[in-house]
Amino acid sequence: DGELPGLYAACRVFSYTSPEPRHLHYSPLEALTVGAPVLYLRGSLLDRLAPGLPGGCADLAEMRAKAGALIAGDAALSADIRGAGPAILSHFHPDRARAAWAELLGGAS
């Protein structure tokens, strides 16, 4: 577990191929947290949380093309994708979770 953040931070690209619109694994969020450029499919939960970001891919062919560019060292694409990560991560901020639970429970603490 101690090595995982460093592995994510060192990778040139993290491809998350799940198309699920209502399910998300921890791994792409962990990778986003340490600044890895994360690619994912449009229509997936990552895309639904923050649509239109540069890490979104229409299909696996586009994902492969973007991954190839990132592996080859496309610094501009990497910076664009990394810069968009906070738009996704903001949905998982503890204050946002607390507010959602408070609303669901009618303000009970």
Tab-separated table of N, CA and C in Angstrom:
chain	number	residue	atom	x	y	z
A	1	ASP	N	0.813	-1.194	0.000
A	1	ASP	CA	0.000	0.000	0.000
A	1	ASP	C	0.861	1.264	0.000
A	2	GLY	N	1.988	1.229	0.668
A	2	GLY	CA	2.837	2.408	0.723
A	2	GLY	C	3.430	2.780	-0.625
A	3	GLU	N	3.623	1.815	-1.485
A	3	GLU	CA	4.203	2.059	-2.805
A	3	GLU	C	3.195	2.583	-3.818
A	4	LEU	N	1.934	2.306	-3.614
A	4	LEU	CA	0.920	2.588	-4.630
A	4	LEU	C	0.851	4.063	-5.041
A	5	PRO	N	0.810	5.014	-4.112
A	5	PRO	CA	0.768	6.419	-4.559
A	5	PRO	C	1.957	6.798	-5.448
A	6	GLY	N	3.124	6.277	-5.136
A	6	GLY	CA	4.299	6.566	-5.952
A	6	GLY	C	4.204	5.959	-7.342
A	7	LEU	N	3.626	4.774	-7.426
A	7	LEU	CA	3.438	4.148	-8.733
A	7	LEU	C	2.463	4.955	-9.589
A	8	TYR	N	1.366	5.368	-8.977
A	8	TYR	CA	0.406	6.202	-9.706
A	8	TYR	C	1.063	7.512	-10.154
A	9	ALA	N	1.787	8.148	-9.262
A	9	ALA	CA	2.406	9.444	-9.566
A	9	ALA	C	3.443	9.323	-10.676
A	10	ALA	N	4.103	8.178	-10.770
A	10	ALA	CA	5.149	7.997	-11.763
A	10	ALA	C	4.627	7.567	-13.135
A	11	CYS	N	3.384	7.118	-13.207
A	11	CYS	CA	2.887	6.613	-14.490
A	11	CYS	C	2.536	7.762	-15.435
A	12	ARG	N	2.754	7.526	-16.700
A	12	ARG	CA	2.435	8.551	-17.699
A	12	ARG	C	0.958	8.577	-18.035
A	13	VAL	N	0.260	7.463	-17.792
A	13	VAL	CA	-1.173	7.395	-18.079
A	13	VAL	C	-1.798	6.278	-17.251
A	14	PHE	N	-3.019	6.524	-16.811
A	14	PHE	CA	-3.825	5.509	-16.131
A	14	PHE	C	-5.110	5.387	-16.941
A	15	SER	N	-5.345	4.207	-17.506
A	15	SER	CA	-6.541	3.982	-18.318
A	15	SER	C	-7.568	3.222	-17.499
A	16	TYR	N	-8.735	3.816	-17.366
A	16	TYR	CA	-9.846	3.207	-16.639
A	16	TYR	C	-10.928	2.876	-17.655
A	17	THR	N	-11.070	1.615	-17.982
A	17	THR	CA	-11.919	1.201	-19.095
A	17	THR	C	-13.348	0.830	-18.704
A	18	SER	N	-13.706	0.970	-17.454
A	18	SER	CA	-15.061	0.617	-17.045
A	18	SER	C	-16.087	1.574	-17.665
A	19	PRO	N	-17.116	1.013	-18.315
A	19	PRO	CA	-18.158	1.870	-18.897
A	19	PRO	C	-19.323	2.129	-17.941
A	20	GLU	N	-19.230	1.632	-16.710
A	20	GLU	CA	-20.347	1.680	-15.769
A	20	GLU	C	-20.800	3.115	-15.478
A	21	PRO	N	-22.086	3.412	-15.668
A	21	PRO	CA	-22.578	4.756	-15.405
A	21	PRO	C	-22.904	5.027	-13.934
A	22	ARG	N	-22.961	3.962	-13.105
A	22	ARG	CA	-23.323	4.154	-11.693
A	22	ARG	C	-22.394	3.436	-10.725
A	23	HIS	N	-21.212	3.080	-11.178
A	23	HIS	CA	-20.253	2.388	-10.304
A	23	HIS	C	-18.855	2.894	-10.610
A	24	LEU	N	-18.041	2.989	-9.571
A	24	LEU	CA	-16.679	3.487	-9.741
A	24	LEU	C	-15.755	2.769	-8.776
A	25	HIS	N	-14.640	2.293	-9.276
A	25	HIS	CA	-13.616	1.693	-8.425
A	25	HIS	C	-12.758	2.796	-7.807
A	26	TYR	N	-12.044	2.462	-6.754
A	26	TYR	CA	-11.173	3.444	-6.095
A	26	TYR	C	-9.971	3.845	-6.954
A	27	SER	N	-9.453	2.923	-7.752
A	27	SER	CA	-8.170	3.139	-8.421
A	27	SER	C	-8.092	4.421	-9.260
A	28	PRO	N	-9.075	4.781	-10.077
A	28	PRO	CA	-8.898	6.032	-10.821
A	28	PRO	C	-8.921	7.259	-9.910
A	29	LEU	N	-9.668	7.189	-8.820
A	29	LEU	CA	-9.686	8.305	-7.875
A	29	LEU	C	-8.344	8.428	-7.171
A	30	GLU	N	-7.756	7.292	-6.808
A	30	GLU	CA	-6.432	7.316	-6.185
A	30	GLU	C	-5.416	7.902	-7.155
A	31	ALA	N	-5.489	7.487	-8.415
A	31	ALA	CA	-4.554	8.002	-9.414
A	31	ALA	C	-4.747	9.507	-9.628
A	32	LEU	N	-6.005	9.951	-9.694
A	32	LEU	CA	-6.266	11.388	-9.835
A	32	LEU	C	-5.728	12.172	-8.644
A	33	THR	N	-5.863	11.608	-7.461
A	33	THR	CA	-5.441	12.293	-6.239
A	33	THR	C	-3.948	12.615	-6.245
A	34	VAL	N	-3.144	11.733	-6.797
A	34	VAL	CA	-1.702	11.985	-6.824
A	34	VAL	C	-1.246	12.648	-8.129
A	35	GLY	N	-2.202	12.978	-9.009
A	35	GLY	CA	-1.862	13.740	-10.203
A	35	GLY	C	-1.583	12.943	-11.453
A	36	ALA	N	-1.941	11.672	-11.485
A	36	ALA	CA	-1.745	10.893	-12.710
A	36	ALA	C	-2.785	11.312	-13.753
A	37	PRO	N	-2.407	11.333	-15.026
A	37	PRO	CA	-3.401	11.609	-16.065
A	37	PRO	C	-4.284	10.373	-16.263
A	38	VAL	N	-5.561	10.507	-15.988
A	38	VAL	CA	-6.498	9.381	-16.046
A	38	VAL	C	-7.384	9.513	-17.281
A	39	LEU	N	-7.413	8.446	-18.069
A	39	LEU	CA	-8.307	8.342	-19.214
A	39	LEU	C	-9.483	7.461	-18.832
A	40	TYR	N	-10.662	7.778	-19.327
A	40	TYR	CA	-11.871	7.016	-19.003
A	40	TYR	C	-12.856	7.167	-20.156
A	41	LEU	N	-13.867	6.325	-20.157
A	41	LEU	CA	-14.853	6.334	-21.235
A	41	LEU	C	-15.963	7.342	-20.988
A	42	ARG	N	-16.366	8.037	-22.027
A	42	ARG	CA	-17.520	8.927	-21.928
A	42	ARG	C	-18.754	8.087	-21.607
A	43	GLY	N	-19.596	8.622	-20.767
A	43	GLY	CA	-20.786	7.902	-20.331
A	43	GLY	C	-20.575	7.145	-19.038
A	44	SER	N	-19.308	6.928	-18.660
A	44	SER	CA	-19.021	6.267	-17.391
A	44	SER	C	-19.288	7.243	-16.247
A	45	LEU	N	-19.247	6.749	-15.022
A	45	LEU	CA	-19.524	7.616	-13.884
A	45	LEU	C	-18.532	8.776	-13.800
A	46	LEU	N	-17.268	8.531	-14.103
A	46	LEU	CA	-16.300	9.636	-14.088
A	46	LEU	C	-16.740	10.743	-15.040
A	47	ASP	N	-17.185	10.378	-16.206
A	47	ASP	CA	-17.636	11.360	-17.192
A	47	ASP	C	-18.935	12.020	-16.749
A	48	ARG	N	-19.833	11.277	-16.153
A	48	ARG	CA	-21.106	11.834	-15.722
A	48	ARG	C	-20.915	12.841	-14.582
A	49	LEU	N	-19.885	12.645	-13.764
A	49	LEU	CA	-19.613	13.581	-12.672
A	49	LEU	C	-19.123	14.927	-13.191
A	50	ALA	N	-18.317	14.892	-14.226
A	50	ALA	CA	-17.744	16.130	-14.780
A	50	ALA	C	-17.574	15.940	-16.290
A	51	PRO	N	-18.648	16.108	-17.038
A	51	PRO	CA	-18.606	15.839	-18.477
A	51	PRO	C	-17.718	16.810	-19.255
A	52	GLY	N	-17.222	16.297	-20.368
A	52	GLY	CA	-16.489	17.141	-21.307
A	52	GLY	C	-15.032	17.394	-20.971
A	53	LEU	N	-14.480	16.645	-20.039
A	53	LEU	CA	-13.073	16.859	-19.665
A	53	LEU	C	-12.140	16.149	-20.647
A	54	PRO	N	-10.887	16.575	-20.728
A	54	PRO	CA	-9.963	16.012	-21.720
A	54	PRO	C	-9.589	14.547	-21.488
A	55	GLY	N	-9.823	13.995	-20.303
A	55	GLY	CA	-9.531	12.578	-20.071
A	55	GLY	C	-10.607	11.657	-20.599
A	56	GLY	N	-11.763	12.205	-20.959
A	56	GLY	CA	-12.859	11.400	-21.494
A	56	GLY	C	-12.564	10.930	-22.902
A	57	CYS	N	-12.949	9.685	-23.182
A	57	CYS	CA	-12.703	9.095	-24.498
A	57	CYS	C	-13.998	8.482	-25.026
A	58	ALA	N	-14.272	8.674	-26.302
A	58	ALA	CA	-15.494	8.162	-26.909
A	58	ALA	C	-15.503	6.639	-26.951
A	59	ASP	N	-14.336	6.029	-27.104
A	59	ASP	CA	-14.243	4.576	-27.221
A	59	ASP	C	-12.805	4.144	-26.921
A	60	LEU	N	-12.569	2.841	-26.985
A	60	LEU	CA	-11.229	2.332	-26.667
A	60	LEU	C	-10.192	2.764	-27.695
A	61	ALA	N	-10.605	2.987	-28.929
A	61	ALA	CA	-9.652	3.457	-29.947
A	61	ALA	C	-9.130	4.848	-29.588
A	62	GLU	N	-10.025	5.727	-29.168
A	62	GLU	CA	-9.585	7.061	-28.755
A	62	GLU	C	-8.724	6.974	-27.502
A	63	MET	N	-9.086	6.069	-26.589
A	63	MET	CA	-8.285	5.892	-25.371
A	63	MET	C	-6.871	5.429	-25.724
A	64	ARG	N	-6.769	4.478	-26.667
A	64	ARG	CA	-5.454	4.007	-27.089
A	64	ARG	C	-4.642	5.142	-27.707
A	65	ALA	N	-5.287	5.954	-28.528
A	65	ALA	CA	-4.577	7.071	-29.185
A	65	ALA	C	-4.076	8.075	-28.152
A	66	LYS	N	-4.926	8.439	-27.203
A	66	LYS	CA	-4.501	9.382	-26.159
A	66	LYS	C	-3.414	8.758	-25.285
A	67	ALA	N	-3.568	7.473	-24.941
A	67	ALA	CA	-2.549	6.799	-24.125
A	67	ALA	C	-1.214	6.782	-24.857
A	68	GLY	N	-1.259	6.501	-26.142
A	68	GLY	CA	-0.026	6.513	-26.936
A	68	GLY	C	0.642	7.872	-26.934
A	69	ALA	N	-0.159	8.920	-27.057
A	69	ALA	CA	0.394	10.280	-27.038
A	69	ALA	C	1.016	10.588	-25.680
A	70	LEU	N	0.344	10.173	-24.610
A	70	LEU	CA	0.880	10.422	-23.271
A	70	LEU	C	2.164	9.634	-23.029
A	71	ILE	N	2.181	8.395	-23.441
A	71	ILE	CA	3.390	7.574	-23.277
A	71	ILE	C	4.543	8.157	-24.084
A	72	ALA	N	4.223	8.717	-25.248
A	72	ALA	CA	5.254	9.332	-26.094
A	72	ALA	C	5.731	10.676	-25.550
A	73	GLY	N	5.061	11.181	-24.507
A	73	GLY	CA	5.544	12.408	-23.873
A	73	GLY	C	4.787	13.672	-24.229
A	74	ASP	N	3.545	13.579	-24.656
A	74	ASP	CA	2.743	14.769	-24.984
A	74	ASP	C	2.455	15.548	-23.695
A	75	ALA	N	3.304	16.514	-23.416
A	75	ALA	CA	3.213	17.274	-22.160
A	75	ALA	C	1.959	18.140	-22.095
A	76	ALA	N	1.528	18.692	-23.216
A	76	ALA	CA	0.337	19.544	-23.217
A	76	ALA	C	-0.914	18.731	-22.889
A	77	LEU	N	-1.054	17.557	-23.501
A	77	LEU	CA	-2.198	16.694	-23.211
A	77	LEU	C	-2.167	16.251	-21.763
A	78	SER	N	-1.004	15.876	-21.276
A	78	SER	CA	-0.862	15.463	-19.878
A	78	SER	C	-1.286	16.585	-18.929
A	79	ALA	N	-0.822	17.790	-19.202
A	79	ALA	CA	-1.166	18.930	-18.344
A	79	ALA	C	-2.668	19.220	-18.381
A	80	ASP	N	-3.279	19.108	-19.568
A	80	ASP	CA	-4.723	19.335	-19.688
A	80	ASP	C	-5.510	18.320	-18.868
A	81	ILE	N	-5.130	17.058	-18.977
A	81	ILE	CA	-5.846	15.997	-18.262
A	81	ILE	C	-5.625	16.130	-16.757
A	82	ARG	N	-4.376	16.346	-16.361
A	82	ARG	CA	-4.080	16.510	-14.926
A	82	ARG	C	-4.816	17.724	-14.342
A	83	GLY	N	-4.853	18.795	-15.098
A	83	GLY	CA	-5.500	20.017	-14.628
A	83	GLY	C	-7.002	19.866	-14.432
A	84	ALA	N	-7.609	18.915	-15.126
A	84	ALA	CA	-9.047	18.695	-15.012
A	84	ALA	C	-9.414	17.753	-13.870
A	85	GLY	N	-8.444	17.079	-13.296
A	85	GLY	CA	-8.710	16.111	-12.223
A	85	GLY	C	-9.507	16.658	-11.048
A	86	PRO	N	-9.210	17.865	-10.566
A	86	PRO	CA	-9.970	18.397	-9.433
A	86	PRO	C	-11.471	18.522	-9.685
A	87	ALA	N	-11.882	18.676	-10.937
A	87	ALA	CA	-13.317	18.761	-11.237
A	87	ALA	C	-14.023	17.455	-10.893
A	88	ILE	N	-13.327	16.347	-11.035
A	88	ILE	CA	-13.889	15.044	-10.659
A	88	ILE	C	-13.751	14.842	-9.157
A	89	LEU	N	-12.558	15.090	-8.637
A	89	LEU	CA	-12.295	14.830	-7.220
A	89	LEU	C	-13.160	15.678	-6.292
A	90	SER	N	-13.591	16.839	-6.747
A	90	SER	CA	-14.414	17.693	-5.890
A	90	SER	C	-15.706	17.004	-5.466
A	91	HIS	N	-16.170	16.065	-6.244
A	91	HIS	CA	-17.397	15.324	-5.909
A	91	HIS	C	-17.203	14.397	-4.710
A	92	PHE	N	-15.955	14.142	-4.343
A	92	PHE	CA	-15.661	13.212	-3.249
A	92	PHE	C	-15.088	13.909	-2.022
A	93	HIS	N	-15.159	15.222	-1.991
A	93	HIS	CA	-14.657	15.968	-0.847
A	93	HIS	C	-15.499	15.634	0.387
A	94	PRO	N	-14.885	15.459	1.549
A	94	PRO	CA	-15.645	15.100	2.754
A	94	PRO	C	-16.796	16.061	3.073
A	95	ASP	N	-16.605	17.354	2.846
A	95	ASP	CA	-17.688	18.312	3.126
A	95	ASP	C	-18.901	18.060	2.234
A	96	ARG	N	-18.640	17.680	1.011
A	96	ARG	CA	-19.739	17.381	0.094
A	96	ARG	C	-20.487	16.122	0.536
A	97	ALA	N	-19.745	15.126	1.002
A	97	ALA	CA	-20.380	13.905	1.506
A	97	ALA	C	-21.209	14.199	2.753
A	98	ARG	N	-20.658	14.993	3.645
A	98	ARG	CA	-21.405	15.352	4.859
A	98	ARG	C	-22.705	16.078	4.516
A	99	ALA	N	-22.639	16.996	3.573
A	99	ALA	CA	-23.829	17.744	3.179
A	99	ALA	C	-24.882	16.821	2.560
A	100	ALA	N	-24.436	15.878	1.756
A	100	ALA	CA	-25.378	14.942	1.135
A	100	ALA	C	-26.048	14.077	2.194
A	101	TRP	N	-25.272	13.591	3.157
A	101	TRP	CA	-25.855	12.777	4.227
A	101	TRP	C	-26.801	13.610	5.089
A	102	ALA	N	-26.443	14.830	5.385
A	102	ALA	CA	-27.314	15.695	6.186
A	102	ALA	C	-28.642	15.930	5.480
A	103	GLU	N	-28.580	16.162	4.183
A	103	GLU	CA	-29.820	16.366	3.412
A	103	GLU	C	-30.653	15.090	3.400
A	104	LEU	N	-30.005	13.965	3.187
A	104	LEU	CA	-30.703	12.674	3.152
A	104	LEU	C	-31.364	12.350	4.485
A	105	LEU	N	-30.673	12.672	5.564
A	105	LEU	CA	-31.174	12.339	6.899
A	105	LEU	C	-31.993	13.473	7.521
A	106	GLY	N	-32.271	14.484	6.762
A	106	GLY	CA	-33.085	15.587	7.262
A	106	GLY	C	-32.384	16.465	8.279
A	107	GLY	N	-31.079	16.608	8.122
A	107	GLY	CA	-30.324	17.488	9.013
A	107	GLY	C	-29.928	16.842	10.326
A	108	ALA	N	-30.249	15.568	10.518
A	108	ALA	CA	-29.858	14.883	11.761
A	108	ALA	C	-28.343	14.731	11.809
A	109	SER	N	-27.770	14.812	12.997
A	109	SER	CA	-26.325	14.638	13.104
A	109	SER	C	-25.978	13.420	13.899
